[in-house]
Coordinates of C-alpha atoms (C1' of nucleotides) in Angstrom, one line a residue:
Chain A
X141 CA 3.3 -10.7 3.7
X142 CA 3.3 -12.2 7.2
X143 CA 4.4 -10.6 9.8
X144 CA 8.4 -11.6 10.4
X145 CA 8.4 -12.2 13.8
X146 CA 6.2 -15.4 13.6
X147 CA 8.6 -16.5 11.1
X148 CA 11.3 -16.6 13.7
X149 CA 8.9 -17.3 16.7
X150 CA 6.8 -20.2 15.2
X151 CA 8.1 -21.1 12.2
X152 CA 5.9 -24.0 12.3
X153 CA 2.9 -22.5 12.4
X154 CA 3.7 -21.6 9.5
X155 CA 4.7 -24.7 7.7
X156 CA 1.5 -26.4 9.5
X157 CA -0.5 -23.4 6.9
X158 CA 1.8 -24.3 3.8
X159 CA 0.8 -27.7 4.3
X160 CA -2.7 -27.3 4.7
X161 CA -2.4 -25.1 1.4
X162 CA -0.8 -27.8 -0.6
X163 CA 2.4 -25.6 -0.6
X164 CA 6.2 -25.9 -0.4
X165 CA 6.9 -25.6 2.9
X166 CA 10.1 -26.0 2.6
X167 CA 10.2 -22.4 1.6
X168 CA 9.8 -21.6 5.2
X169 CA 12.9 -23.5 6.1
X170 CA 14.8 -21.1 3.3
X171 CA 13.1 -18.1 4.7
X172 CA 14.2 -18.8 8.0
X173 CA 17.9 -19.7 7.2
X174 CA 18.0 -16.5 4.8
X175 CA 16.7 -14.1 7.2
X176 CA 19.0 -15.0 10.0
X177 CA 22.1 -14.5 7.8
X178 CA 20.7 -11.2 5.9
X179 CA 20.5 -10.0 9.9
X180 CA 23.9 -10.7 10.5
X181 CA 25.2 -9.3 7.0
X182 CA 23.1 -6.2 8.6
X183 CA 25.1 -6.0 11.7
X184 CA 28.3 -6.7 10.1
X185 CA 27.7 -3.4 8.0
X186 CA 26.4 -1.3 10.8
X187 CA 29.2 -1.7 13.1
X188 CA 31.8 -0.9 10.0
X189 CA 29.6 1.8 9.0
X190 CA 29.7 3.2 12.6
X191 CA 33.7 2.6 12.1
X192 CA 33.7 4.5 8.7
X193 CA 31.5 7.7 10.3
X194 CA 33.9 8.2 13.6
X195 CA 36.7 8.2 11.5
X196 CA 34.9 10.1 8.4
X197 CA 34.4 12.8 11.5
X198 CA 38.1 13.0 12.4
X199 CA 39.1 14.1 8.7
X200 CA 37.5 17.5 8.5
X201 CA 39.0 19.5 11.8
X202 CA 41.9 17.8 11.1
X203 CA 42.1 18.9 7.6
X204 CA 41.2 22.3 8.8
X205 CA 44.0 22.1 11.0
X206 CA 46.6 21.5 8.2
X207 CA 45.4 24.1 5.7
X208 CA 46.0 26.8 8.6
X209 CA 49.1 25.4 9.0
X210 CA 50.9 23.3 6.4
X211 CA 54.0 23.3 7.4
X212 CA 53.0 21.1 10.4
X213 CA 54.6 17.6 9.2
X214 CA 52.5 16.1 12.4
X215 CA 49.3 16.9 11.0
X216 CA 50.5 15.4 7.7
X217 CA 51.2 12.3 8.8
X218 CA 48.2 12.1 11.1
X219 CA 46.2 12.9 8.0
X220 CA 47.7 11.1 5.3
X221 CA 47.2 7.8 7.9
X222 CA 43.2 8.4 8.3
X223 CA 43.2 8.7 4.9
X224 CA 44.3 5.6 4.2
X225 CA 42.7 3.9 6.8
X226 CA 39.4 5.6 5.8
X227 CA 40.2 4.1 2.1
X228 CA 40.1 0.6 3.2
X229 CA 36.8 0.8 5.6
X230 CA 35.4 2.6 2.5
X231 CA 35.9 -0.7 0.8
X232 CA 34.9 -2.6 3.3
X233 CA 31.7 -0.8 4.0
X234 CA 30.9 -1.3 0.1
X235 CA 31.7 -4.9 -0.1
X236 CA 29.3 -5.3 3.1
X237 CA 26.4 -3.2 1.9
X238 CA 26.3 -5.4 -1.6
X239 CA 26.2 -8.7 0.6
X240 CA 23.2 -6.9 2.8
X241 CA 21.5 -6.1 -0.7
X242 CA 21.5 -8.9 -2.2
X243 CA 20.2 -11.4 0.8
X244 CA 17.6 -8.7 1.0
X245 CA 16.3 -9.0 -2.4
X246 CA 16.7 -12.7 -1.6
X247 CA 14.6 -12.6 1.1
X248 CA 11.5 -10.6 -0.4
X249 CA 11.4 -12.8 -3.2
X250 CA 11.2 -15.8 -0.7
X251 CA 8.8 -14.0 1.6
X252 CA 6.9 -13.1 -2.0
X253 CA 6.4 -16.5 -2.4
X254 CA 4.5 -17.4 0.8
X255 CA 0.7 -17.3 0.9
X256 CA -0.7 -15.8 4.5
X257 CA -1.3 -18.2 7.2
X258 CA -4.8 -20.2 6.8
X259 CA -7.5 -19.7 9.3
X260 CA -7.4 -22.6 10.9
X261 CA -11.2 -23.1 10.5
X262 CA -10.8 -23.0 6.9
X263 CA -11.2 -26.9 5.5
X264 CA -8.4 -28.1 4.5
X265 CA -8.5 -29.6 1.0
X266 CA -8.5 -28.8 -2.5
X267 CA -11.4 -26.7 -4.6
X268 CA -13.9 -29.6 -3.8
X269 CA -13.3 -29.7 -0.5
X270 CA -15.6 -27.1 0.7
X271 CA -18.2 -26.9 3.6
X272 CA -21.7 -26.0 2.8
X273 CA -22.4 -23.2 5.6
X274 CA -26.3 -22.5 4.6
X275 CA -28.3 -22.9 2.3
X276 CA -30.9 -19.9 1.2
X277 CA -34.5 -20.6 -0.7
X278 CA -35.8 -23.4 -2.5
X279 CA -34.8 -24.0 -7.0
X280 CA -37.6 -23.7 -9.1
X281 CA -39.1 -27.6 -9.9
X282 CA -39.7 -27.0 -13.8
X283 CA -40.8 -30.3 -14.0
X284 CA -44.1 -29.6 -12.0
X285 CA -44.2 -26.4 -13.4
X286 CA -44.3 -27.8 -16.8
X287 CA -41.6 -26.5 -18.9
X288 CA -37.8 -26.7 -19.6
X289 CA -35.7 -24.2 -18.8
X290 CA -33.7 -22.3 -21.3
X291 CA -30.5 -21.3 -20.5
X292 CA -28.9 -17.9 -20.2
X293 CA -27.4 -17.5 -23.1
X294 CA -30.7 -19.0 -25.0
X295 CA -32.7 -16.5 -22.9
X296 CA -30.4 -13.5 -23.8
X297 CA -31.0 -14.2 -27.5
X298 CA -34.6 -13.6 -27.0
X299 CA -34.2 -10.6 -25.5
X300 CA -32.2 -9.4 -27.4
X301 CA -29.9 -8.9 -23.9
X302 CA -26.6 -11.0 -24.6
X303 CA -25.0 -11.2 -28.0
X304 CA -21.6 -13.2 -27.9
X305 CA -21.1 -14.1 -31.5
X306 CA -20.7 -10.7 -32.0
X307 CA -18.4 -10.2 -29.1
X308 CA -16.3 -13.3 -30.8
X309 CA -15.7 -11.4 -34.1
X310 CA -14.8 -8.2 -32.6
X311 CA -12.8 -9.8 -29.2
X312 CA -12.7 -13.3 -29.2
X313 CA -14.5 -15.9 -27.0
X314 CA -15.0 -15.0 -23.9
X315 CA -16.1 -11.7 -24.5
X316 CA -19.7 -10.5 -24.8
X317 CA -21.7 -7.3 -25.7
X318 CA -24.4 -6.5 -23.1
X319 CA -27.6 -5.2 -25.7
X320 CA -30.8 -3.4 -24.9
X321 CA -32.3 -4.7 -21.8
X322 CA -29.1 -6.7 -21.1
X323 CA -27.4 -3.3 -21.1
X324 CA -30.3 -1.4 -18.4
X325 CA -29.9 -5.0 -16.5
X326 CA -26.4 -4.2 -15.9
X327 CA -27.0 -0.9 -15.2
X328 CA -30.1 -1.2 -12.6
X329 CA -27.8 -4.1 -10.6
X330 CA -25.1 -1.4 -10.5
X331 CA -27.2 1.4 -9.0
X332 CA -29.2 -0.8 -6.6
X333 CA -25.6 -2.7 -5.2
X334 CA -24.1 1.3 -4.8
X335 CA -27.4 2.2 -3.1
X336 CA -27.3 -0.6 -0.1
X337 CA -23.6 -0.5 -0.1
X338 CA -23.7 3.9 0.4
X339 CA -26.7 3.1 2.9
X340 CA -24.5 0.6 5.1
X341 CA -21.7 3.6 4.8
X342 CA -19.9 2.8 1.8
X343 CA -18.1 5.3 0.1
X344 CA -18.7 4.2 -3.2
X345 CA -15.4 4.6 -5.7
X346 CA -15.0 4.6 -9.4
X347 CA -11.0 3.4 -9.3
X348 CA -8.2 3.1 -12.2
X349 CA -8.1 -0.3 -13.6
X350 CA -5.2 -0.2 -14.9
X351 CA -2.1 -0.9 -12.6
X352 CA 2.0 -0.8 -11.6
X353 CA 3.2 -3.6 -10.3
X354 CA 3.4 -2.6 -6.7
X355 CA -0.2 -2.6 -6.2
X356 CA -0.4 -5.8 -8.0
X357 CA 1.9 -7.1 -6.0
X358 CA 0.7 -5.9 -2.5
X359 CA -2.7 -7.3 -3.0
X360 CA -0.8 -11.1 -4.3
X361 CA -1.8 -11.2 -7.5
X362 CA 1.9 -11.5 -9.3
X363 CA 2.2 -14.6 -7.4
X364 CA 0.2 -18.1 -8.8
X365 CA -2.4 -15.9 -9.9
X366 CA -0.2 -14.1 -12.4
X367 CA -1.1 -16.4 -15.1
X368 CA -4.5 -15.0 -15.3
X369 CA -3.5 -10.9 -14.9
X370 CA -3.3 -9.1 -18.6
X371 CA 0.6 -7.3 -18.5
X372 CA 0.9 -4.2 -21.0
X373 CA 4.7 -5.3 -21.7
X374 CA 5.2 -1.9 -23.7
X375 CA 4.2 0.4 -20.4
X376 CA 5.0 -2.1 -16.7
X377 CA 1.5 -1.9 -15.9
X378 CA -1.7 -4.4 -15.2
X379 CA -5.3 -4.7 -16.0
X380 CA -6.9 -5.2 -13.0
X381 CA -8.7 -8.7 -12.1
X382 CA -10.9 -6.8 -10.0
X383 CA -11.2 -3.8 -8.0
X384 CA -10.3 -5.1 -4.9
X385 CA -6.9 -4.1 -6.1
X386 CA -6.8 -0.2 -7.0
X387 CA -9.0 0.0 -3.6
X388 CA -6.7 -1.9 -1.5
X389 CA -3.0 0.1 -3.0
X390 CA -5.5 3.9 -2.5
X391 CA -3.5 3.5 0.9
X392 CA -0.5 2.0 0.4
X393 CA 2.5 3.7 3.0
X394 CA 0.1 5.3 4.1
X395 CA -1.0 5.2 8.4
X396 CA -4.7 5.0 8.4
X397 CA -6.3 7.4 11.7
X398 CA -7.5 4.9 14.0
X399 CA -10.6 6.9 14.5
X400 CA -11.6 6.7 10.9
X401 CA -11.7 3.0 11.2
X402 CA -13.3 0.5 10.0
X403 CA -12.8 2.5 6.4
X404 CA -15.4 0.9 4.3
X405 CA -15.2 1.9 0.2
X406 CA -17.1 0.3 -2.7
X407 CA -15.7 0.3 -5.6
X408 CA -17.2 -0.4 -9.4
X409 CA -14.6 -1.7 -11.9
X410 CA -14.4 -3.2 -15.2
X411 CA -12.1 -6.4 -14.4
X412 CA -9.8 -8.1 -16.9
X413 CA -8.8 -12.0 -16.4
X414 CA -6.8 -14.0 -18.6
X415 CA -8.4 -17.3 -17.5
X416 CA -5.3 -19.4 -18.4
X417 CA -6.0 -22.8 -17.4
X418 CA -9.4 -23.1 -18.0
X419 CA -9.7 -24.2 -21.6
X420 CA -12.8 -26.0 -22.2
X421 CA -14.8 -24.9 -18.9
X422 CA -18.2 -22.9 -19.1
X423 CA -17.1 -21.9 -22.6
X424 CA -21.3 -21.2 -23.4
X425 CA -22.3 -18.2 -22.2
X426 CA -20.7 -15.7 -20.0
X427 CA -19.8 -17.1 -17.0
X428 CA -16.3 -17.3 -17.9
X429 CA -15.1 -14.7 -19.6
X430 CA -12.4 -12.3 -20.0
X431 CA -13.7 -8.6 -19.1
X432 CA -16.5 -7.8 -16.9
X433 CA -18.0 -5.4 -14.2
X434 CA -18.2 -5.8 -11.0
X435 CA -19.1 -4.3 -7.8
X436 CA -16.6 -5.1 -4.5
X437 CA -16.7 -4.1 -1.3
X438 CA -13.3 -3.7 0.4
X439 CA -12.6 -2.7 3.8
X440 CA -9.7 -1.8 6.1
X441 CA -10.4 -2.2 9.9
X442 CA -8.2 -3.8 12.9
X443 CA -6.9 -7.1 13.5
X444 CA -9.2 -7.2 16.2
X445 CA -12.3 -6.6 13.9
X446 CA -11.5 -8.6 11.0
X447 CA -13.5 -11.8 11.9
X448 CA -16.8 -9.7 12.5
X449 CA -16.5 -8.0 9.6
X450 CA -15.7 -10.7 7.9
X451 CA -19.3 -11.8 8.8
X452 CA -20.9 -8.8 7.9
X453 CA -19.3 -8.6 4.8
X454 CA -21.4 -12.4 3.7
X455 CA -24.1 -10.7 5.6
X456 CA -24.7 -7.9 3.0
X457 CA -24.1 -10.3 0.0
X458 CA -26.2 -12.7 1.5
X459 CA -28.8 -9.5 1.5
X460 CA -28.2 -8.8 -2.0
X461 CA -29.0 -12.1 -3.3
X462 CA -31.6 -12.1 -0.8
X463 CA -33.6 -9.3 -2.4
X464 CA -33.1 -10.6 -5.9
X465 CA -35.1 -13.7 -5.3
X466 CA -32.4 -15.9 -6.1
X467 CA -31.9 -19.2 -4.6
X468 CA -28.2 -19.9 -3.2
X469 CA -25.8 -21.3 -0.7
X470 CA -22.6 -20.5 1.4
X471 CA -19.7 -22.4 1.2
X472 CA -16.5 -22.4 3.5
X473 CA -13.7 -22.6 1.0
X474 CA -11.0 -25.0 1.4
X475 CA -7.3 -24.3 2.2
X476 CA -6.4 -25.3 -1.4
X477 CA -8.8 -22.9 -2.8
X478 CA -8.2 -19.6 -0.9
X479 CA -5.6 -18.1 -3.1
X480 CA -2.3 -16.3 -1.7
X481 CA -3.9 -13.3 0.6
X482 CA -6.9 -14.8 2.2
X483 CA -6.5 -16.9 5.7
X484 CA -10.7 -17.6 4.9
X485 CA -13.2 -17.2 2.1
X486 CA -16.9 -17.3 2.0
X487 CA -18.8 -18.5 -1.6
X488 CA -21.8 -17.6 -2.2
X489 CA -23.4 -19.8 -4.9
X490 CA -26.5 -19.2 -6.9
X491 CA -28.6 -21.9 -8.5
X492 CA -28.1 -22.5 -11.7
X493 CA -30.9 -24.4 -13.2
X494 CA -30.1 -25.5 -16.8
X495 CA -26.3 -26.9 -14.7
X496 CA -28.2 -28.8 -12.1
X497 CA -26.2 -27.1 -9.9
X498 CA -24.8 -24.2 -7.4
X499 CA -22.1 -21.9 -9.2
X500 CA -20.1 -19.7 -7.1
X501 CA -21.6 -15.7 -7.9
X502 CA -20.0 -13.6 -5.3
X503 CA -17.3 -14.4 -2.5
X504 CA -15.9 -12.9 0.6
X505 CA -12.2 -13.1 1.7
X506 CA -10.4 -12.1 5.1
X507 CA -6.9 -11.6 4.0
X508 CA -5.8 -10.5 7.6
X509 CA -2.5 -8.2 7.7
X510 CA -1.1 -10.3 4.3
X511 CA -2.1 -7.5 1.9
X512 CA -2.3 -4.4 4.4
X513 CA 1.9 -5.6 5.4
X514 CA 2.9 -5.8 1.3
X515 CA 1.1 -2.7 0.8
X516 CA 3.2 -0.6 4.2
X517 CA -1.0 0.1 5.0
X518 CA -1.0 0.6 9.0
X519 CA -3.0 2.5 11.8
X520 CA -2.2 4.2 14.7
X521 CA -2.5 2.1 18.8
X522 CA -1.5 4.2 21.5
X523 CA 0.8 6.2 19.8
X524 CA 2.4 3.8 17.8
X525 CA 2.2 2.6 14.2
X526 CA 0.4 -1.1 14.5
X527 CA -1.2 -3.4 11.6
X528 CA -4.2 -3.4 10.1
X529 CA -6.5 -5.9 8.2
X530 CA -8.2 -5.6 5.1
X531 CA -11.2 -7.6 3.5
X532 CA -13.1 -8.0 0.5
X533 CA -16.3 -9.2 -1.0
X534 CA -18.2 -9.1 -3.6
X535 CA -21.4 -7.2 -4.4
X536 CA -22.5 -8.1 -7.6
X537 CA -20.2 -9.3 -10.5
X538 CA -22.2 -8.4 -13.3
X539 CA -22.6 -11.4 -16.0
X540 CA -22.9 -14.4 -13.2
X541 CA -25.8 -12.0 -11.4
X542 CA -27.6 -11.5 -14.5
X543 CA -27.1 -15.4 -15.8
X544 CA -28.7 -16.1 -12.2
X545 CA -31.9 -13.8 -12.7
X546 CA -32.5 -14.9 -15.9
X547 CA -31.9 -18.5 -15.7
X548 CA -34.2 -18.6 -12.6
X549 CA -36.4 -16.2 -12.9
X550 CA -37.7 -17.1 -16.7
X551 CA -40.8 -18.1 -17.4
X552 CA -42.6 -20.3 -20.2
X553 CA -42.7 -17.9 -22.7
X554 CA -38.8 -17.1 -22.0
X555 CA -39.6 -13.5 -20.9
X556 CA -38.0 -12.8 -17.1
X557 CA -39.9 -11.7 -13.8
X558 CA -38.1 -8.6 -12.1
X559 CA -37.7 -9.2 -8.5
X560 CA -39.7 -6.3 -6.7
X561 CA -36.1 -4.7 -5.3
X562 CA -34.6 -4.4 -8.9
X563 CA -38.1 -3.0 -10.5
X564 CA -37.3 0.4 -9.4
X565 CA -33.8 1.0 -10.4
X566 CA -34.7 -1.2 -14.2
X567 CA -38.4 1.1 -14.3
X568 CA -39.9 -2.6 -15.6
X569 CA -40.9 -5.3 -14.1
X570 CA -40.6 -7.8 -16.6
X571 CA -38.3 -8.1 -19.5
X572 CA -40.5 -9.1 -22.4
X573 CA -39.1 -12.0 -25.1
X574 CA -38.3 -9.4 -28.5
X575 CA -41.2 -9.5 -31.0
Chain B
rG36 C1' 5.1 15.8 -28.6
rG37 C1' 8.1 20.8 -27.4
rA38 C1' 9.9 24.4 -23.4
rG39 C1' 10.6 25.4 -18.3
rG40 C1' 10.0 24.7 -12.8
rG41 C1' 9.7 21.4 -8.7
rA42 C1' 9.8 16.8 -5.3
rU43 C1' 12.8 17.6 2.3
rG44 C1' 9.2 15.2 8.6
rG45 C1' 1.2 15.3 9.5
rC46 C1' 1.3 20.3 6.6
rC47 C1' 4.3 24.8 5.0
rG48 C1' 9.3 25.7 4.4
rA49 C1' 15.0 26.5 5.2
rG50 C1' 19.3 23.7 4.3
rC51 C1' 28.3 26.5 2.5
rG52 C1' 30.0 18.1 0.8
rG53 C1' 31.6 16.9 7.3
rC54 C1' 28.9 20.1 13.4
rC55 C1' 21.8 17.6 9.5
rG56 C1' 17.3 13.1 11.2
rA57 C1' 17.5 17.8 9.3
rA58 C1' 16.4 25.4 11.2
rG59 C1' 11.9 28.0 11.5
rG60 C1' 6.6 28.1 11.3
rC61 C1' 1.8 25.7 11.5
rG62 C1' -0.9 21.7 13.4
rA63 C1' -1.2 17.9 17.2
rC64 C1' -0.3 16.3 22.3
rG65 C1' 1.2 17.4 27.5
rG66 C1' 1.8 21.3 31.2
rU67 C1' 1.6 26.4 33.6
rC68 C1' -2.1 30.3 33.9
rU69 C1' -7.8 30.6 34.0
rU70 C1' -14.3 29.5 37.2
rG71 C1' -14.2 27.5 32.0
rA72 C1' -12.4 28.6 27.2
rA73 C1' -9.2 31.6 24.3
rA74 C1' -4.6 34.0 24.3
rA75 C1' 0.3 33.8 26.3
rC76 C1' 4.3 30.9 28.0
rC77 C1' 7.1 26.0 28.7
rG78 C1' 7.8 21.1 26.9
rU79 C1' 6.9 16.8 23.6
rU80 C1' 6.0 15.6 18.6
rG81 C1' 8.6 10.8 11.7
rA82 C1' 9.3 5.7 10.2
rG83 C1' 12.0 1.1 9.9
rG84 C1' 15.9 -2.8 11.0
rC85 C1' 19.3 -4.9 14.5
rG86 C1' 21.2 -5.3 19.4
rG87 C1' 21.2 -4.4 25.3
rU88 C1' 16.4 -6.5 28.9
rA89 C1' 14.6 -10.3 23.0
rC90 C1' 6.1 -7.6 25.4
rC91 C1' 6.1 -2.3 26.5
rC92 C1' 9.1 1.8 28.5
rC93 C1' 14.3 2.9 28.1
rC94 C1' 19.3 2.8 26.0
rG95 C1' 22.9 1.9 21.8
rU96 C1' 23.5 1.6 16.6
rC97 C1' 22.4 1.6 11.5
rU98 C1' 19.0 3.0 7.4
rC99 C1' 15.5 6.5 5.2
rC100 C1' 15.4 14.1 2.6
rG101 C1' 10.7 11.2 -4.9
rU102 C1' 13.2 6.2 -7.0
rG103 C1' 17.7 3.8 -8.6
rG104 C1' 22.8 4.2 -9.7
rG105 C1' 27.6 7.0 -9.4
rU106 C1' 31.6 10.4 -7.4
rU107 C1' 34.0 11.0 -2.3
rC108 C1' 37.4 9.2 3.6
rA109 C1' 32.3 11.6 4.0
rA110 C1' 26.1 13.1 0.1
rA111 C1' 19.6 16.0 1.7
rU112 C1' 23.8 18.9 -0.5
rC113 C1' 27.8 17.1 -6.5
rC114 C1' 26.9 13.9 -11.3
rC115 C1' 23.7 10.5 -14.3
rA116 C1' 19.1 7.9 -15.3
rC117 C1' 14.1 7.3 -14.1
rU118 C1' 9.2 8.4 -11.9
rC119 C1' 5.7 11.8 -10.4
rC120 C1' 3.7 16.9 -9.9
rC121 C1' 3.1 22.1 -11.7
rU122 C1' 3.2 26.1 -15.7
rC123 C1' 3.2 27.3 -21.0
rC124 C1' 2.7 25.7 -26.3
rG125 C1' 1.0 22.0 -29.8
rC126 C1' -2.2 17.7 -30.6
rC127 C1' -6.3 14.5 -29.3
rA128 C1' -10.6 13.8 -26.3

RNA sequence: GGAGGGAUGGCCGAGCGGCCGAAGGCGACGGUCUUGAAAACCGUUGAGGCGGUACCCCCGUCUCCGUGGGUUCAAAUCCCACUCCCUCCGCCA
């Protein structure tokens, strides 16, 4: 949610961001129309409400009075007359508070329906429409070296790491088992993301994947995204996508101590995606697929601080792929790419060698006050309640990290070289082809 | 799954259907006192919407006592449903 009062102060700011999203902004126009006559339903019903308590006030001594003495026609009459008017303000007061609740659910399902206002250095443009920001070490030339590369999923059937055929009987496609040294792979990328995350302060988390709706709301993911959330009809609740959610609602209503700020957490989650839509892309392998781990940082700090953070947040992924050898670069996502709650995101792409190409591995979003607002997260500024901005990135999502490593880091033979940062949380370091 | 108890302000905890946004205590903040601190004493101390001046202060008004309905001129207080928490029993881990 954005904050109301640009709404009403510069409503075209915030059709200039729809636009540059590829959205209706004529929902803005709605929004604006809507909220001005849900604040006069308001008014209407506090000033008869005000009405309905003086008089409300007048019937008790009064009543009092005539009980002490009931022969007193006066007081009768008096009463009988408050009564009546009392009755009609009573309807009144009813008929007004049903028009103020229904323009207010009106009014949060338009305002549900608006994406938070684009950074404006964010390219504008759809998915391809990215700017490269940097680009990090140098792809392997198999050429010279003399080989061709095998490909992940090749790679993991020599190891006797991946197994997907197996995931398809039991699951269905997209799904894969993690076997052996694809399992301690997983494992060792875990426990070497917690450790720099915990030594940079984390507090590392092990959340709830599982969901209500108000947290999948507050984070934007029940908006376009909902066609890729899992719903459990039979129980109102979601799998997560990731765990930038149950980290993100931890807080919710709640107001955050300013000295504790930034609040930094990292969280390790299973995360569940429908991928609706995508029929027919990267169905080899596992870098599309329907339930996987992932490590996220997520962080609430001030407005003020969001930008930096933002920075430091690409910083420490950038030092993550950084110490597993892996070439990449950083993209500036476009507007049409950013999804509802982030005003900017940050790709980092690894090298994919048997695709020719960079595929997006981690990312980095700065979703401003859009998630901490739906979620009633604030701090305190002199005194008084004021906003606060979350972010996210992340870490290391499992199965892309470990398609990365192997696809670049394979040798001739097919067996992989562990880069020296992982060797000590994997105990090996290199993961030999099965016999 | 069965039986019972509970949900009130940062925390604890009172609250005959009207005088309750809510006693009292704790905590926090400000002040008096003190060389300083503690103690004592005095005071302040929830959030949100709308309006007056459309930044803040201030003022007015409405809303909020787990959530949603209902009864009533009037609901923290009565009724119904739901959610969550606690205790006990059973079952599964």
């Amino acid at each position: 949610m954005i904050d109301p009062q640009l709404l009403r102060d510069n409503p075209e700011l915030l059709k200039d961001s729809a636009r540059r999203r590829g959205e209706d902004e004529h929902v803005i126009d709605e929004l604006l129309a809507v909220d001005q006559r849900k604040r006069a339903a308001q008014t209407h019903y506090d000033e008869l409400r005000a009405q309905q308590k003086i008089l409300s006030k007048q019937i008790g001594p009064l009543q009092g009075r005539s009980r002490k003495d009931p022969t007193n026609e006066d007081v009768r009459a008096q009463l009988d007359e408050l009564m009546l008017t009392a009755g009609v303000l009573a309807e009144q007061v009813k008929a007004a508070d049903a028009q103020t609740g229904s323009l207010t659910s009106a009014l949060k399902a338009l305002w549900l329906q608006v994406s938070n206002v684009v950074d404006p250095r964010s390219p504008v443009g759809g998915e391809e429409d990215f700017v490269v920001v940097s680009t990090h070490g140098t792809p392997r030339d198999f050429t010279t070296e003399g080989f061709t590369p095998r490909d992940h999923l090749e790679l993991g059937g020599l190891l006797g790491a991946i197994d997907v055929e197996r995931a398809a009987k039991v699951s269905g496609s997209r799904f894969f088992y993690l076997t052996g040294i694809g399992a301690l792979l997983e494992l060792a990328l875990l426990n070497m993301a917690i450790a720099q995350a915990t030594r940079y302060g984390f507090i590392p988390v092990v959340p709830p994947v599982l969901v209500n709706s108000p947290a999948m709301e507050g984070t934007g993911f029940l908006g376009q995204a909902a066609e890729n959330v899992y719903r459990l009809d039979a129980d109102d609740a979601y799998l997560v996508g990731t765990a930038e959610v149950p980290l993100a609602a931890m807080h919710a209503d709640e107001i955050l101590d300013a000295e504790a700020l930034p609040m930094r957490y990292v969280g390790w989650s299973t995360c569940f995606r429908r991928e609706a839509g995508s029929h027919g892309k990267d169905t080899r392998g596992i870098i599309r697929v329907h339930q996987f781990d992932k490590v996220e940082m997520f962080v609430f700090t001030t407005p003020d601080e969001a930008d930096a953070e933002h920075k430091r947040l690409l910083a420490w992924e950038q030092e993550f792929m950084d110490a597993l050898e892996i070439p990449y670069r950083v993209i500036d996502v476009a507007t049409g790419d950013l999804g509802s709650s982030a005003a900017r995101k940050f790709d980092i792409e690894a090298w994919i060698p048997t695709q020719g190409t960079y595929r997006e591995v981690t990312s980095t979003s700065n979703t401003t006050q859009f998630q901490a607002r739906r979620l009633g997260i604030r701090t305190r500024k002199d005194g008084a309640p004021a906003p606060i901005a979350t972010l996210n990135g992340t870490l290391c999502a499992m199965p892309r990290m470990i398609v990365a490593i192997l696809e670049n880091h394979q040798q001739v033979d097919g067996s992989i070289y562990v880069p020296e940062a992982l060797r000590g949380y994997l105990g090996q370091d290199v993961l030999a082809v099965r016999p």
